[in-house]
Short mmCIF file of C-alpha atoms and ligand atoms in Angstrom, two decimals:
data_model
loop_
_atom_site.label_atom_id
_atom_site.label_comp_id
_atom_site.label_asym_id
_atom_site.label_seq_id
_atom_site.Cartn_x
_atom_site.Cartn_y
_atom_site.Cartn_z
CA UNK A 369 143.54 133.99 0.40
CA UNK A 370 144.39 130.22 -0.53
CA UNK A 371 143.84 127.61 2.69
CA UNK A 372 147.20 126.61 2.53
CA UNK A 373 146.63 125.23 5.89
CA UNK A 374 146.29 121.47 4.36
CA UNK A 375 149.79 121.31 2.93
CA UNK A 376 151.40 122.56 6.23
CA UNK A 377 154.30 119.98 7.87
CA UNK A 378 152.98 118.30 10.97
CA UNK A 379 154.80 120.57 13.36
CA UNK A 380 153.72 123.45 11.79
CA UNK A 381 149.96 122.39 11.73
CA UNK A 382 150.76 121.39 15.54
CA UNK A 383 151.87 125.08 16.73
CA UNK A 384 149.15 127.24 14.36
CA UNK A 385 146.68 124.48 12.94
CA UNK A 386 142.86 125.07 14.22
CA UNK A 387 143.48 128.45 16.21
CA UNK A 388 140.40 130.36 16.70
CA UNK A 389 141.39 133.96 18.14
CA UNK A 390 138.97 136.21 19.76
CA UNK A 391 139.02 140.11 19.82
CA UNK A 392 141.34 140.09 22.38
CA UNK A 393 144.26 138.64 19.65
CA UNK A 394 145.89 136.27 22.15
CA UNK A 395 148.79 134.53 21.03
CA UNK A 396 147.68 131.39 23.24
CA UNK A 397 144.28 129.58 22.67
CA UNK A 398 141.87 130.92 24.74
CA UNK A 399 139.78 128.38 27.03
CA UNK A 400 135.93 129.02 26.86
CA UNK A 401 135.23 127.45 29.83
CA UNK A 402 131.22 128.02 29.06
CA UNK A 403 128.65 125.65 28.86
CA UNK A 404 126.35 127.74 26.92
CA UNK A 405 126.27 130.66 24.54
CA UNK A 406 123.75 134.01 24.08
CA UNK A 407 122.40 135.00 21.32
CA UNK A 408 121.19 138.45 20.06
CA UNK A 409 117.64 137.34 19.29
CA UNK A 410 115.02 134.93 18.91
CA UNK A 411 115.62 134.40 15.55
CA UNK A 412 119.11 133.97 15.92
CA UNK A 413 118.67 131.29 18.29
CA UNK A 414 116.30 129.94 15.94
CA UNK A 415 118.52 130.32 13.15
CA UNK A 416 121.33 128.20 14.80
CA UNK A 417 119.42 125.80 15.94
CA UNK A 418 118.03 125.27 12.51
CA UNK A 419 121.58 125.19 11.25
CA UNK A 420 121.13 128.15 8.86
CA UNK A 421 124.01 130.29 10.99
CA UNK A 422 127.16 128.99 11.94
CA UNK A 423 127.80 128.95 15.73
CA UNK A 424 127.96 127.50 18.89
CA UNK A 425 124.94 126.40 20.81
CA UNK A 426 125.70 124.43 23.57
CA UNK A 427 129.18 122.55 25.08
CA UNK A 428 128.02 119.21 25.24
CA UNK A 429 127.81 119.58 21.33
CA UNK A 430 130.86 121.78 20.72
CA UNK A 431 132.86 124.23 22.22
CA UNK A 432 135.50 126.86 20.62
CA UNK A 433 138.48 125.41 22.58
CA UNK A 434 137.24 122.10 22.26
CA UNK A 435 136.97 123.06 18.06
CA UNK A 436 140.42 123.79 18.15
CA UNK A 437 141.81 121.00 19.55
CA UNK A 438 139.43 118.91 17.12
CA UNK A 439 140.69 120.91 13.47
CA UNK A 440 144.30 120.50 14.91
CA UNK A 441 144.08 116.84 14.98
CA UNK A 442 142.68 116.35 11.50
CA UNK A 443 145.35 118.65 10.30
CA UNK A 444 147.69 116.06 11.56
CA UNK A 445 145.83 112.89 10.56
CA UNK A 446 144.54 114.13 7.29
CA UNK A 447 141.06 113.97 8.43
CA UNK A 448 138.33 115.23 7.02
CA UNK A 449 136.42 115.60 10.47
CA UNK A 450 136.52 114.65 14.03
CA UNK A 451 135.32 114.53 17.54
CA UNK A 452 137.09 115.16 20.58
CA UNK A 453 135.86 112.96 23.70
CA UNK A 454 136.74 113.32 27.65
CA UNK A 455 138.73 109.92 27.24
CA UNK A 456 140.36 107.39 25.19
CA UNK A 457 137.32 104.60 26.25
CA UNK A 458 134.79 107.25 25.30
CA UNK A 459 136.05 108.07 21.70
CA UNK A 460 136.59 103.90 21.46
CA UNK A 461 133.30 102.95 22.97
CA UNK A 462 131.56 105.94 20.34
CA UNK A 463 133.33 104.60 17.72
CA UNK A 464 132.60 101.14 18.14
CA UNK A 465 129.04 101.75 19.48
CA UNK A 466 127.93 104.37 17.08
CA UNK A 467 127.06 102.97 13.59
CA UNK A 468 126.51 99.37 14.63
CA UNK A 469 122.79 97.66 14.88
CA UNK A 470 121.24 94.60 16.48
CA UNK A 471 122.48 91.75 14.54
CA UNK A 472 125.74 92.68 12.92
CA UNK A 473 128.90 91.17 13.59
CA UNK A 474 131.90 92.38 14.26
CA UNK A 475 135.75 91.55 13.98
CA UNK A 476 138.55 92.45 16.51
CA UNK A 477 142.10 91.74 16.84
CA UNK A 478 142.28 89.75 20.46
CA UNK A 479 145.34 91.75 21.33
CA UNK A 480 143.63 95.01 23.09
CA UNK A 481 143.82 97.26 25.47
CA UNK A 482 141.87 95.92 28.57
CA UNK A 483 139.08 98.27 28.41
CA UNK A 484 138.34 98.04 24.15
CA UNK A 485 138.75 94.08 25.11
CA UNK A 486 135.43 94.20 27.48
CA UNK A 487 133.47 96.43 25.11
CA UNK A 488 133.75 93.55 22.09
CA UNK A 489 134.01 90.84 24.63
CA UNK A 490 131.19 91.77 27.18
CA UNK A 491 129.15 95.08 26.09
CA UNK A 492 128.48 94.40 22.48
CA UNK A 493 127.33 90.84 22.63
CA UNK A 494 124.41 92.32 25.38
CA UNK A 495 123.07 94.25 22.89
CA UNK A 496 122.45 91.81 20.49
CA UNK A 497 126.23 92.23 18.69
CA UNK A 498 127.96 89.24 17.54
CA UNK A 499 131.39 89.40 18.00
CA UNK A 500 135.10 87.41 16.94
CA UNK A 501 138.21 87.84 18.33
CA UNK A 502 140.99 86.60 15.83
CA UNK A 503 144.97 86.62 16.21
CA UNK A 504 145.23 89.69 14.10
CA UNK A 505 148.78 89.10 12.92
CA UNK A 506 147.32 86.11 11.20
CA UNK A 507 145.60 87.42 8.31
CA UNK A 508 144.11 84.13 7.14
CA UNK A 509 142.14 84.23 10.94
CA UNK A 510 140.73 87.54 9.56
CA UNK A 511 139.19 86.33 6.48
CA UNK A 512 137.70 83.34 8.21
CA UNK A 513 136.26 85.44 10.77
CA UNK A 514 133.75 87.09 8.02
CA UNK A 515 130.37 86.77 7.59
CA UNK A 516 127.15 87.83 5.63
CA UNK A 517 126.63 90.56 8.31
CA UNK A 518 130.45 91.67 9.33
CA UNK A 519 130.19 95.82 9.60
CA UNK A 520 132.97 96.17 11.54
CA UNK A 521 137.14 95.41 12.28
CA UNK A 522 138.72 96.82 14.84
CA UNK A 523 142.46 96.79 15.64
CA UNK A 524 145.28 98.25 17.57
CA UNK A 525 149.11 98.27 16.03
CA UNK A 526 151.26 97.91 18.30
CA UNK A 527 149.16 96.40 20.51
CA UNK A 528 149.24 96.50 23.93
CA UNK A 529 151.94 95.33 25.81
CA UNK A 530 153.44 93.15 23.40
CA UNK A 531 154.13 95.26 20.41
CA UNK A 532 152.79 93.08 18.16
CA UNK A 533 151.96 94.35 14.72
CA UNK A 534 148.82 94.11 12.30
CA UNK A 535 148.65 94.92 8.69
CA UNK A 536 146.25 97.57 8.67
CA UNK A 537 146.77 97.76 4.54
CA UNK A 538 145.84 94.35 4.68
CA UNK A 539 142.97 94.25 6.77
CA UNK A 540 141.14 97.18 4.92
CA UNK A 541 141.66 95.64 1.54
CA UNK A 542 139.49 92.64 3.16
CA UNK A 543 136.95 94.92 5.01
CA UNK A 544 136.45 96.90 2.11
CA UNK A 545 136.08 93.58 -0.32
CA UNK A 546 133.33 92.35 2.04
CA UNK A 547 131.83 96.25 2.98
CA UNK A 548 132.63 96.28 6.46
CA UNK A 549 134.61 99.77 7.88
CA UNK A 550 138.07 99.76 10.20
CA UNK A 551 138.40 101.07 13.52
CA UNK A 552 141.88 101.90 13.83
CA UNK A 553 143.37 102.62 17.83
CA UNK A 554 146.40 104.09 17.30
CA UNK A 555 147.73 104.98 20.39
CA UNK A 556 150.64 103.00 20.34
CA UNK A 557 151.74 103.92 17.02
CA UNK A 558 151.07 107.99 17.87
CA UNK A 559 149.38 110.35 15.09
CA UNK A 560 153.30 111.00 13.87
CA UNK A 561 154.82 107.25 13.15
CA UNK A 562 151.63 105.90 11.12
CA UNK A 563 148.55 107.02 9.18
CA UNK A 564 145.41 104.50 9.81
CA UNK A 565 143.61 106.37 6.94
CA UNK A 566 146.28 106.74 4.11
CA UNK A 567 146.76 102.76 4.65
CA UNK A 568 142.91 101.97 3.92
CA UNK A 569 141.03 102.45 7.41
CA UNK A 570 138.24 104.33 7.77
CA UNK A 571 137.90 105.48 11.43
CA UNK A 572 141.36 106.05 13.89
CA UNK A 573 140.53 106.52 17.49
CA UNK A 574 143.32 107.91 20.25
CA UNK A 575 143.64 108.23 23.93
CA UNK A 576 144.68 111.56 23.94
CA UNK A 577 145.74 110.62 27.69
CA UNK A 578 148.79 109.34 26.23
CA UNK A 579 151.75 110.84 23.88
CA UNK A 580 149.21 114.20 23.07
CA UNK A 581 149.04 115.51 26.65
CA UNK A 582 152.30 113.40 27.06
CA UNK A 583 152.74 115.21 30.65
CA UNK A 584 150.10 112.77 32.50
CA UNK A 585 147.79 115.89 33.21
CA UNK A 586 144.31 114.98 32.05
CA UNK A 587 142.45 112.47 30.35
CA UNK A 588 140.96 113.17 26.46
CA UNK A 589 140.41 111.25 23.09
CA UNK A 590 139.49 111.77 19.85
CA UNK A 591 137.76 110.30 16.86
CA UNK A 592 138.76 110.88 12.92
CA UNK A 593 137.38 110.10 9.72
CA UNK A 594 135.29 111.02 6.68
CA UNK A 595 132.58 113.70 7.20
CA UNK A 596 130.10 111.53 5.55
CA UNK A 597 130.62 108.48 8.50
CA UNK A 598 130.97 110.95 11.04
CA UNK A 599 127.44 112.79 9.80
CA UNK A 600 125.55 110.13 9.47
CA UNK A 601 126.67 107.74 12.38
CA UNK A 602 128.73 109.99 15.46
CA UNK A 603 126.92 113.45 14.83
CA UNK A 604 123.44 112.41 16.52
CA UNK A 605 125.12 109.80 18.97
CA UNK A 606 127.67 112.34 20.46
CA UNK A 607 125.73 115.00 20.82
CA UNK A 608 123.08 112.43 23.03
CA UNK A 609 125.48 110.10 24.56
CA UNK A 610 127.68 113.12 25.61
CA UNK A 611 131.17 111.90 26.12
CA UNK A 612 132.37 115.55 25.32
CA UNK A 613 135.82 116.86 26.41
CA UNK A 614 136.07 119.49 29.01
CA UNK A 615 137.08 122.79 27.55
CA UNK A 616 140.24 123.14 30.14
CA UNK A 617 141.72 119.60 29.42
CA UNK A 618 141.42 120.73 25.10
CA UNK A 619 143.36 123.64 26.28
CA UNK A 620 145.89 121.06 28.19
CA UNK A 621 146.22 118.71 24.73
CA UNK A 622 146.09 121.59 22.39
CA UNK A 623 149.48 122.45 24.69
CA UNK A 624 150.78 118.88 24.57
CA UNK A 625 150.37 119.12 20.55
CA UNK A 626 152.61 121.80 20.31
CA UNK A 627 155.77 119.56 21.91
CA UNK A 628 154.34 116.26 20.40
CA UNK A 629 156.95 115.87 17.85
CA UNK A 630 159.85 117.18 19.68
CA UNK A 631 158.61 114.46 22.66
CA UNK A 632 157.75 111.42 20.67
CA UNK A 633 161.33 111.60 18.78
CA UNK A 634 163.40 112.07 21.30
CA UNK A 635 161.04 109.36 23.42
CA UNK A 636 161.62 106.77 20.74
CA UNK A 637 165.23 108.02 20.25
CA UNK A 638 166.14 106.74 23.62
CA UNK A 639 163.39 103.94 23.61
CA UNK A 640 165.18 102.46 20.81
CA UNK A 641 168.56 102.93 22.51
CA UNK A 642 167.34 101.32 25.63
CA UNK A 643 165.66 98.57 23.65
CA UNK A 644 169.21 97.40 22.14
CA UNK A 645 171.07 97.66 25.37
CA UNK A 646 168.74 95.54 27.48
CA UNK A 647 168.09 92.55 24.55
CA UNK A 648 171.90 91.84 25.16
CA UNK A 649 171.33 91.44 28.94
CA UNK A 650 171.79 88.11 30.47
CA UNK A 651 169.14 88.81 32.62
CA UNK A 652 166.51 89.32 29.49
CA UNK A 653 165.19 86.43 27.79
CA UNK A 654 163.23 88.75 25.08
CA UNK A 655 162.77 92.33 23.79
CA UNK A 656 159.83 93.15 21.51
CA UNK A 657 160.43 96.47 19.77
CA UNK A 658 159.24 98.00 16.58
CA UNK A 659 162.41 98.43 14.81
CA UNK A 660 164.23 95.74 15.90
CA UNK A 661 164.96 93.45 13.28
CA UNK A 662 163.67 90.62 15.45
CA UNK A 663 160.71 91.77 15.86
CA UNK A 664 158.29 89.58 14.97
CA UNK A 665 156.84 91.55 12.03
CA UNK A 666 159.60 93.61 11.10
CA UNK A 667 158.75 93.66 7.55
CA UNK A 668 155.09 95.38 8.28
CA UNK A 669 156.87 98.04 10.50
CA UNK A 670 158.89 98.83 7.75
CA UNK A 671 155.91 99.20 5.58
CA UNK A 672 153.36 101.26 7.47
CA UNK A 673 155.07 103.13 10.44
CA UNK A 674 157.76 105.61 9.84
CA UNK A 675 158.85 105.36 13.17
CA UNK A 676 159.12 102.97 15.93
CA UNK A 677 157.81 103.20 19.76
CA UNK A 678 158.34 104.80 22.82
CA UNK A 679 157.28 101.54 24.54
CA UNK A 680 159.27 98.51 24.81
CA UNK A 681 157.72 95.16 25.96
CA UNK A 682 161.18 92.82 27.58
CA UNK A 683 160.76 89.33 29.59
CA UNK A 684 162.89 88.50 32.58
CA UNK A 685 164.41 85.25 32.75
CA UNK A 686 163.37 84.92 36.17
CA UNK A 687 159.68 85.28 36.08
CA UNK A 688 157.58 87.42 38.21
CA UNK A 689 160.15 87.18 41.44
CA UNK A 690 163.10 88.78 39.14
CA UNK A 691 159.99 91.02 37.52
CA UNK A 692 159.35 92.81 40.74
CA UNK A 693 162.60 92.91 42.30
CA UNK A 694 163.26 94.69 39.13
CA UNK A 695 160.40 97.27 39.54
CA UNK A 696 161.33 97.82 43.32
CA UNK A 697 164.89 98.29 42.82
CA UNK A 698 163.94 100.99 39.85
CA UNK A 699 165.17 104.29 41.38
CA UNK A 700 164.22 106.83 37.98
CA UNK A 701 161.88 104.71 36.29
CA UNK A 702 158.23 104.91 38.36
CA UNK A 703 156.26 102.00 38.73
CA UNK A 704 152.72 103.21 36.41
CA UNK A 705 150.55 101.87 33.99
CA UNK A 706 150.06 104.56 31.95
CA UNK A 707 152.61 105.59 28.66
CA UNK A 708 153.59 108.04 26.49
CA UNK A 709 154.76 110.52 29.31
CA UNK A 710 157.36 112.31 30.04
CA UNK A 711 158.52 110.12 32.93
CA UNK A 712 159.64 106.61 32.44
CA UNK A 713 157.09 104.37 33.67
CA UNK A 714 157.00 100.56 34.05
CA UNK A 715 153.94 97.95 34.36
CA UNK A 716 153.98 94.39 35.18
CA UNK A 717 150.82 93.71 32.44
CA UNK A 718 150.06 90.38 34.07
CA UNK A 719 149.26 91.59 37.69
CA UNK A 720 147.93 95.00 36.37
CA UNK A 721 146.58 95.98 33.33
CA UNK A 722 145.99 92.54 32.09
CA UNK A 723 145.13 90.84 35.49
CA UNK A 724 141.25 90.44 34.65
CA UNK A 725 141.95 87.74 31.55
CA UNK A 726 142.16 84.29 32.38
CA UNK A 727 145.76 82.84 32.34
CA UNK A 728 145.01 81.25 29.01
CA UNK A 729 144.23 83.88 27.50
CA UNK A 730 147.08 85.67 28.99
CA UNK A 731 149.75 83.46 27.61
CA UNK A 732 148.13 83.30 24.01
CA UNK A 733 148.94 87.13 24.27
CA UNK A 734 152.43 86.59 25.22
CA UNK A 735 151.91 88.15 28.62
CA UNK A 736 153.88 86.03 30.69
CA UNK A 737 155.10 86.21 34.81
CA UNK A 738 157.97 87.85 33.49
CA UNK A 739 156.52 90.10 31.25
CA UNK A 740 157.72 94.12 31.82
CA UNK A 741 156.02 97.01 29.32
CA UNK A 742 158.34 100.41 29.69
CA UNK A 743 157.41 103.35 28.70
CA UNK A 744 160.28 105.55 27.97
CA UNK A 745 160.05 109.26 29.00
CA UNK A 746 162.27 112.26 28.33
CA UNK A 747 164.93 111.61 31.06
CA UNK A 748 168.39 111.77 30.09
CA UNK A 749 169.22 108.11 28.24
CA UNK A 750 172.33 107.36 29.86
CA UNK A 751 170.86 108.03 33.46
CA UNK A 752 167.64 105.90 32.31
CA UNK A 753 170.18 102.94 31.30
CA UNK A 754 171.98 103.26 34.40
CA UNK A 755 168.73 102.81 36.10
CA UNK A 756 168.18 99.93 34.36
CA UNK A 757 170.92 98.02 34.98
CA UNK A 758 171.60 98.68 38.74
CA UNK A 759 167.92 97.26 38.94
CA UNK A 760 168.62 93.86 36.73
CA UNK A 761 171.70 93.45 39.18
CA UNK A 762 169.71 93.53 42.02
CA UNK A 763 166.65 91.67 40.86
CA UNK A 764 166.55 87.46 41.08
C1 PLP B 558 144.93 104.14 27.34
C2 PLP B 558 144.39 103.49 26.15
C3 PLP B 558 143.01 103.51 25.88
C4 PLP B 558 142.01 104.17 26.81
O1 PLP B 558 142.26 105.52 26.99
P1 PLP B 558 141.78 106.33 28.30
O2 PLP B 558 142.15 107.73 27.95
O3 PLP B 558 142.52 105.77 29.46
O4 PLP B 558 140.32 106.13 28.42
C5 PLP B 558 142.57 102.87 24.74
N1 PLP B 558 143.42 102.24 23.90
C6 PLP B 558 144.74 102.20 24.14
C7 PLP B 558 145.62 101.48 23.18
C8 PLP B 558 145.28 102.82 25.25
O5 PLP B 558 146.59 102.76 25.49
#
């Protein structure tokens, strides 16, 4: 029978893609919540462990529910291979940590997520890792960044909160004139709204915490890319390091997969909604949002992402008093810094998620006292936007 797996439509591939059924024929993925596996002999043990028989061997390695999650997610990314770790820091940290030595440098967007931010700020350079942080919507700060031994880029688009966008085509053209590989983290952008590898990268890392459980259940990641990278720099480092996923939380994503592209439309449907009501506000001095056409890099949105966010980054006029009045008075919206679930959630970046940069750095990221970052659920729009706007008429 032909594979005709490769050619199936994301939400196909999302339902079916990766199942592995057992005897029993269950319609719903099975969780092998097993550490180990038996084997009928001594020589098959040997045998696996020698690699001459396919099969499982222990679940810090791989697991069947864990494989299922993994095939599923390189159906959608077009991946030739993956790994599926027990967060979104351990798939980043793996993929920044795995196939870089003593002595190389590496290049990173200065707009990240807190956590990447330390690992290229304060990890790498202990072991010996020279590291850049450029403005990576300015392409000529790229370029200038290189040197003799730059191995590695890493980027986020959108970033976190500000929404800024960064020319992945772009960036890989460079890396790949100067040998050096991509790390794309494309949480923000989700698996459905833009392709990391198609544009040029070589590596796309996701918290699966985020839009894939998209139900705030359990914490997972994932890493994609060529088999030939993954063989020769994540095979030996994974199975040491062991940041594997837990069996039952692949069993929770390969569930959020199934609804991912039913969520993350209708979550950008009203993002985008909400995002045009509140930039008329008289209360809002600014809305960044992918699809605007004032956002800042509107012309690269339209180029690499075929959709545009469930996140929306806004400024109050009145600073940080307004901001929180804002929060408090929210009655639907939660106050959370997570995204991508199915509840509305809200985050004041510079007292949370971005509190441990110094103010400088801070306002070079556009994170300001007023700065809000919503993340819009599933609610129903019009009772989100009333939300909304009994909260700006209460706040400062
Ligand atoms: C949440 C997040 C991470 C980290 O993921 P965890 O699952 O919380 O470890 C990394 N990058 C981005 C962009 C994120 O939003």
């Amino acid at each position: 029978m032909t594979d005709r797996t490769k050619d199936w439509k994301p939400a196909t591939a999302l339902v079916h893609g990766g199942t592995l059924r057992s005897g029993f024929g269950e319609t719903s993925e099975a969780i092998f919540l097993t550490q180990g596996f038996v084997y009928e002999s001594g020589e098959a043990a040997e045998a696996r462990f020698k690699g001459d028989e396919p099969g499982f061997i222990y679940s810090r390695y791989a697991n069947p529910t864990v494989d299922m999650f993994e095939k599923r997610m390189c159906l959608l990314e077009g991946a030739e291979d993956a790994r599926a770790t027990a967060s979104g820091m351990a798939a980043v940290s793996a993929a920044l940590l795995c196939g870089i030595r003593a002595g190389d440098h590496v290049v990173a967007a200065r707009a990240l997520f807190g956590s990447c931010r330390w690992v290229v700020e304060k990890l790498m350079p202990q072991y010996g890792v020279e590291t850049t942080l450029v403005d990576g919507t300015r392409m000529e700060e790229w370029e200038q960044a290189v040197r003799p031994n730059t191995k590695l880029f890493f980027l986020e688009s959108p970033t976190n909160p500000t929404l800024e966008v960064v020319d992945v085509a772009a960036v890989s053209r460079l890396a790949n004139s100067v040998g050096a590989r991509v790390v794309v983290d494309n949480v923000f952008a989700t698996p459905l709204f833009q392709k990391p590898l198609e544009l040029g990268a070589h590596i796309v890392v996701y918290s699966a915490t985020k839009h894939i459980d998209g139900q705030g259940r359990c914490l997972g990641g994932v890493i994609l890319s060529d088999k030939a990278w993954i063989d020769e720099n994540l095979h030996d480092y994974y199975r040491h390091t062991g940041p594997a996923l837990s069996p039952f939380n692949a069993w929770t994503l390969l569930k959020g997969l199934e609804t991912l592209p039913l969520r993350v439309r209708q979550q950008t449907q009203s993002a985008a909604a909400i995002a045009d009501h509140l930039a008329d506000h008289p209360k809002i001095g600014r809305v960044i949002y992918p699809g605007r056409k004032d956002h800042p890099q509107a012309d690269i949105v339209a180029r690499q992402m075929s959709g545009g966010s469930t996140l929306i980054c806004m400024e109050l006029k009145g600073g940080k008093e307004a901001a929180f009045a804002f929060q408090n008075a929210l009655e639907i919206v939660r106050i959370s810094n997570n995204l991508g679930d199915a509840k509305s959630l809200i985050t004041h970046p510079a007292t949370t998620t971005h509190k441990n940069l110094a103010e400088e750095a801070r306002i070079e990221l556009g994170i300001n006292p007023g700065t809000l970052r919503l993340s819009v659920g599933l609610e129903d729009v019009g009772d989100l936007i009333d939300d909304l706007d009994r909260a700006l008429d209460r706040s400062a």
